[in-house]
Amino acid sequence: MTDFSATRAMFDLPEGVIYLDGNSLGPMPRAAKMRVAEVVSAEWGEMLITGWNRGWGGRGWMSMPVALGDRIGRLIGAEPGHVVVGDTLSIKVYQALASALEMVPGRKVVLSDSGNFPTDLYMANGLLTSLGHGHELRVVAPEEVEDAITDEVAVLMLTEVDYRTGRRHDMRALTAKVHAQGGLAIWDLAHSAGAFPVDVAGGGADFAVGCTYKYLNGGPGAPAFIYVAPRLADRARPALAGWLGHEAPFAFELDYRPGAGVERMRVGTPPVIQMTALDAALDVWEGVSLEDVRAKSVELSERFIAGVEAACPDLVLASPRDAAGRGSQVSFRFDEGYAVMQALIARGVIGDFRAPDIMRFGFTPLYIDEADVRAAVAILAEIMNNRLWDRPEYKRRAKVT
Ligand SMILES: *Cc1c(COP(=O)(O)O)cnc(C)c1O
């Protein structure tokens, strides 16, 4: 059984804060603070450029993208050596889609859904326009995806868990269907990795991508990851042919040769300080069972839904009622949801808001427990039942909501 009081002690949360936004930016693991300070002073400061070979405790900074990829691979059910870390998730989406499309020549449709995160759709659109081969990005409602998987589809590109409602797709079933129709599947695991057990290998994903600053707690701007199935890894042509994806970057050849397997998805110089924070954050998962995380997250979410529905009749559940159809967040709709969220934050309960009317609350058992849920429900009820949100300062929109 995972000891969640031990994992909770590994995070440095400000006094008096109930943090229900780990689905958007994970909090700081205590170890990250020390390790970043160490790498800055003892490695960057003392080793200077020799850190590429000697840093990271002798393993060399340059080995971090592959080694951290493996650590994440264990959390998403990937075969060893098939995940690499780098860049932002938007970039990884672009790389996955570009490589996948080339493997299904003759088909012109990329299928996605309106529950996808906009950047995934924007990146796809940008790529298809640049290709100039007449590809179509077909966006259907989430519940229509299954029927829309036809033999026209080159690539099915979905985010497993909807960032607004927490609705979860059936990765295994949809992947099987697109394979039966002769297409490939790309899964965005931004709201899956670290939230519940994921099995990219067993689920048959061709490509998977995700970020590390949400449930993996790697810190603001922490690099993304990409998985390429072993059967495709040596065939995937990298669209972003950066020097660190070259087979021999330090041969400095004028011609590009892709590196072995997923290493070809590396692009440029890795962000060493940010990766150090991520490495420290991944230590938290040692001894943690994702099955336990899932069970506890469902329990906390159910308590929250029941509590809010009993105490706040004006809030409407936006997430699937059945826990099996949700990721690890719960959302409620309310016209003045933005103001309610600001009132919550002013009282130490941190969630966030997504236009037009969604309040999001993430349940991350690594550092959230039943007492937090009880307290959050009580504070929300007090705000709703006394209209405490109805103040001009809570209605002024900030740049980041
Ligand atoms: C958070 C998120 C992103 C963010 O992409 P960045 O390039 O890291 O800013 C992209 N896609 C999905 C599905 C997300 O949830």
XYZ file of C-alpha atoms in Angstrom, residues 48-390:
343
model
C 31.161 24.628 -16.502
C 31.022 22.949 -19.908
C 32.544 19.717 -18.628
C 29.183 19.090 -16.920
C 27.842 17.683 -20.184
C 30.067 14.652 -19.514
C 30.595 14.864 -15.731
C 27.474 16.501 -14.332
C 24.359 14.811 -12.954
C 26.455 12.869 -10.474
C 28.920 11.648 -13.093
C 26.342 10.430 -15.597
C 26.660 13.570 -17.696
C 23.940 16.129 -18.354
C 23.720 14.885 -21.926
C 22.334 11.531 -20.785
C 19.348 13.119 -19.012
C 16.799 13.164 -21.862
C 16.971 9.398 -22.360
C 17.366 8.468 -18.689
C 14.451 10.659 -17.598
C 12.457 9.318 -20.538
C 12.892 5.845 -19.075
C 11.768 6.983 -15.656
C 8.590 8.400 -17.216
C 8.271 5.325 -19.413
C 7.800 3.215 -16.296
C 4.820 5.380 -15.307
C 3.091 5.083 -18.678
C 3.718 1.420 -19.470
C 6.315 2.021 -22.192
C 8.981 -0.462 -23.216
C 12.415 0.581 -21.828
C 14.320 2.903 -24.145
C 11.317 4.206 -26.054
C 10.603 7.532 -24.362
C 12.696 10.671 -24.573
C 12.313 14.032 -22.834
C 12.660 17.494 -24.357
C 11.032 20.610 -25.780
C 7.411 21.510 -25.060
C 4.367 19.357 -25.554
C 3.232 21.465 -28.506
C 6.499 20.571 -30.277
C 6.139 16.888 -29.411
C 2.604 16.853 -30.859
C 3.972 18.289 -34.093
C 6.774 15.732 -34.275
C 4.487 12.785 -33.597
C 1.913 13.866 -36.158
C 4.484 14.642 -38.854
C 6.133 11.223 -38.475
C 2.831 9.377 -38.254
C 1.385 10.993 -41.378
C 4.357 9.898 -43.467
C 3.717 6.303 -42.476
C 0.171 6.355 -43.842
C 0.670 7.779 -47.313
C -2.422 8.070 -49.436
C -4.722 9.051 -46.585
C -5.604 12.660 -45.907
C -7.619 12.781 -42.711
C -6.358 13.564 -39.223
C -9.172 12.852 -36.784
C -9.409 14.655 -33.457
C -12.126 15.955 -31.162
C -13.443 19.218 -29.800
C -12.356 18.152 -26.306
C -8.731 18.335 -27.345
C -6.502 21.053 -25.964
C -6.380 23.850 -28.540
C -2.604 23.805 -29.003
C -2.782 20.217 -30.277
C -5.277 21.318 -32.911
C -3.327 24.465 -33.747
C -0.096 22.514 -34.206
C -1.870 19.985 -36.410
C -3.370 22.733 -38.532
C -0.025 24.465 -38.903
C 1.668 21.239 -39.945
C -1.024 20.259 -42.443
C -0.885 23.701 -44.029
C 2.909 23.555 -44.341
C 2.770 20.096 -45.884
C 0.454 21.391 -48.595
C -0.767 17.907 -49.497
C -4.445 18.612 -48.981
C -4.734 16.979 -45.568
C -7.873 17.656 -43.553
C -8.074 18.076 -39.776
C -11.464 16.603 -38.902
C -12.699 17.626 -35.459
C -15.782 15.865 -34.103
C -17.499 15.842 -30.712
C -15.821 13.486 -28.201
C -18.755 11.069 -28.203
C -18.659 10.889 -32.006
C -15.018 9.874 -32.287
C -15.603 6.149 -32.371
C -18.046 6.313 -35.296
C -15.806 8.761 -37.150
C -12.914 6.275 -37.291
C -13.166 5.104 -40.873
C -10.749 3.876 -43.531
C -10.232 7.521 -44.538
C -8.400 8.258 -41.296
C -4.621 8.393 -41.500
C -4.049 9.387 -37.889
C -6.282 9.499 -34.838
C -4.894 12.230 -32.591
C -6.555 12.500 -29.196
C -5.927 13.667 -25.675
C -6.982 10.862 -23.389
C -8.443 13.129 -20.678
C -10.341 16.314 -21.546
C -8.645 19.296 -19.894
C -11.968 20.991 -19.194
C -14.328 18.245 -18.065
C -11.986 15.418 -17.126
C -13.833 13.046 -19.505
C -11.648 10.088 -20.407
C -11.448 8.273 -23.729
C -11.020 4.509 -23.985
C -7.482 4.441 -25.353
C -7.353 0.724 -25.941
C -10.674 0.458 -27.782
C -10.191 3.519 -29.990
C -6.631 2.489 -30.854
C -7.808 -0.995 -31.794
C -10.472 0.506 -34.030
C -8.136 2.855 -35.880
C -5.638 0.022 -36.363
C -8.364 -2.213 -37.761
C -9.104 0.597 -40.234
C -5.460 0.875 -41.230
C -4.575 4.140 -39.446
C -2.268 5.128 -36.601
C -2.994 6.530 -33.139
C -1.295 9.387 -31.278
C -2.264 9.819 -27.632
C -1.659 12.964 -25.646
C -1.189 11.951 -22.022
C -0.937 15.474 -20.561
C -3.692 14.691 -18.037
C -2.937 10.979 -17.726
C 0.757 10.536 -16.908
C 1.040 10.449 -13.123
C -2.737 10.624 -12.701
C -3.562 6.912 -13.119
C -1.995 3.750 -14.570
C -1.343 4.161 -18.291
C -0.321 1.316 -20.570
C 0.886 2.681 -23.897
C 2.438 -0.634 -24.911
C -0.567 -2.762 -23.935
C -2.966 -0.178 -25.340
C -1.212 -0.278 -28.701
C -0.428 3.450 -28.973
C 1.773 4.243 -31.953
C 2.941 7.562 -30.523
C 2.302 9.127 -27.143
C 3.242 12.554 -25.871
C 2.750 14.429 -22.634
C 4.003 17.128 -20.348
C 5.811 16.826 -17.031
C 4.666 19.961 -15.206
C 1.146 18.714 -14.450
C 0.780 15.444 -12.519
C 4.527 14.750 -12.725
C 5.419 17.929 -10.781
C 8.499 18.844 -12.847
C 7.994 22.601 -12.399
C 6.785 25.445 -14.621
C 8.036 24.903 -18.159
C 9.411 21.417 -17.447
C 10.125 19.581 -20.717
C 7.693 17.262 -22.475
C 8.094 13.597 -23.395
C 7.461 11.503 -26.484
C 7.009 7.754 -26.904
C 7.332 5.974 -30.228
C 6.251 2.317 -30.368
C 9.250 0.000 -30.907
C 7.782 -1.284 -34.170
C 7.883 2.255 -35.597
C 10.814 3.845 -33.810
C 13.443 3.111 -36.451
C 11.085 4.015 -39.298
C 9.821 7.335 -38.005
C 11.414 10.174 -39.950
C 11.920 13.126 -37.643
C 10.363 16.279 -39.087
C 12.395 18.450 -36.749
C 15.812 17.080 -37.614
C 17.854 18.750 -34.893
C 21.481 17.968 -34.273
C 20.881 16.079 -31.027
C 18.590 13.682 -32.863
C 21.439 12.907 -35.271
C 23.090 9.520 -35.005
C 26.447 11.173 -34.263
C 25.868 14.777 -33.165
C 29.515 15.383 -32.379
C 30.706 14.182 -35.780
C 29.237 17.467 -37.050
C 28.471 16.004 -40.458
C 26.747 18.234 -42.965
C 24.158 15.588 -43.745
C 21.514 14.407 -41.305
C 21.266 10.780 -40.259
C 18.550 9.977 -37.704
C 19.656 8.537 -34.369
C 18.600 5.108 -33.131
C 14.963 4.704 -32.133
C 13.287 7.418 -30.114
C 16.538 9.387 -29.701
C 15.858 10.807 -33.140
C 13.013 12.779 -31.542
C 15.539 14.848 -29.641
C 15.955 18.281 -31.178
C 18.348 20.693 -29.445
C 20.260 21.288 -26.237
C 18.446 19.913 -23.190
C 17.351 22.290 -20.371
C 19.609 20.905 -17.643
C 18.309 22.916 -14.704
C 14.698 22.153 -15.512
C 15.527 18.481 -16.040
C 17.233 18.408 -12.650
C 13.974 19.586 -11.065
C 12.099 16.928 -13.023
C 14.525 14.216 -11.942
C 13.980 15.161 -8.301
C 10.208 15.207 -8.861
C 10.314 11.715 -10.356
C 11.927 10.405 -7.150
C 8.554 10.932 -5.469
C 7.172 8.020 -7.519
C 9.598 5.483 -6.061
C 7.463 3.162 -3.950
C 4.204 4.649 -5.238
C 1.654 2.406 -6.914
C -0.346 4.121 -9.636
C -3.215 1.740 -8.851
C -3.256 3.169 -5.322
C -3.066 6.703 -6.713
C -6.037 5.993 -8.933
C -8.121 4.399 -6.186
C -7.468 7.285 -3.811
C -8.084 9.903 -6.489
C -11.462 8.350 -7.281
C -12.332 8.269 -3.584
C -11.392 11.944 -3.104
C -13.238 12.984 -6.262
C -16.404 11.134 -5.240
C -16.325 12.785 -1.825
C -15.894 16.181 -3.436
C -18.767 15.681 -5.894
C -21.108 14.427 -3.181
C -20.143 17.268 -0.839
C -20.504 20.009 -3.453
C -23.793 18.701 -4.811
C -25.236 18.518 -1.307
C -24.090 22.009 -0.293
C -24.056 24.058 -3.527
C -27.179 23.448 -5.605
C -26.249 26.201 -8.110
C -23.137 24.345 -9.311
C -23.615 21.858 -12.136
C -21.302 18.875 -12.484
C -19.469 19.133 -15.829
C -17.483 15.907 -15.420
C -18.791 12.421 -16.117
C -20.640 11.101 -13.077
C -19.184 7.636 -13.507
C -15.633 7.632 -12.120
C -14.515 5.175 -14.800
C -15.205 7.851 -17.407
C -13.066 10.500 -15.667
C -9.418 11.281 -15.247
C -8.268 12.797 -11.968
C -10.115 16.110 -12.012
C -13.642 17.233 -11.298
C -15.246 20.259 -12.945
C -18.336 22.251 -12.129
C -20.114 24.814 -14.267
C -21.357 28.168 -13.015
C -21.851 31.401 -14.980
C -19.803 33.355 -12.437
C -17.288 30.527 -12.058
C -14.346 32.846 -12.585
C -15.352 35.044 -9.640
C -16.090 32.002 -7.473
C -12.625 30.646 -8.224
C -10.988 33.950 -7.268
C -12.943 33.934 -4.006
C -11.725 30.375 -3.369
C -8.128 31.288 -4.102
C -8.392 34.280 -1.747
C -9.335 31.758 0.952
C -6.487 29.358 0.168
C -8.323 26.824 -2.011
C -6.535 26.829 -5.351
C -8.202 25.463 -8.452
C -8.580 27.177 -11.805
C -11.063 28.342 -14.414
C -11.521 27.573 -18.089
C -13.792 29.714 -20.240
C -16.682 30.025 -20.538
C -17.888 28.692 -17.178
C -15.786 25.759 -15.938
C -14.205 25.554 -12.488
C -11.594 22.806 -12.320
C -10.429 20.905 -9.263
C -7.646 18.318 -9.460
C -7.387 15.457 -6.957
C -3.829 14.333 -6.526
C -3.438 11.901 -3.617
C 0.324 12.438 -3.430
C -0.426 15.559 -1.378
C -4.241 15.895 -1.017
C -6.294 13.985 1.555
C -9.859 13.670 2.862
C -9.444 16.548 5.309
C -8.472 18.846 2.418
C -11.552 17.795 0.478
C -13.810 18.401 3.470
C -12.307 21.849 4.069
C -12.506 22.791 0.372
C -16.191 21.826 0.210
C -16.970 23.869 3.331
C -15.210 26.960 1.974
C -16.893 26.621 -1.424
C -20.301 26.235 0.258
C -19.711 29.351 2.332
C -18.792 31.330 -0.798
C -21.785 30.098 -2.778
C -24.406 30.361 -0.081
C -23.402 33.893 0.963
C -22.589 35.155 -2.551
C -19.099 36.021 -1.335
C -17.919 35.830 -4.951
C -19.997 38.847 -5.918
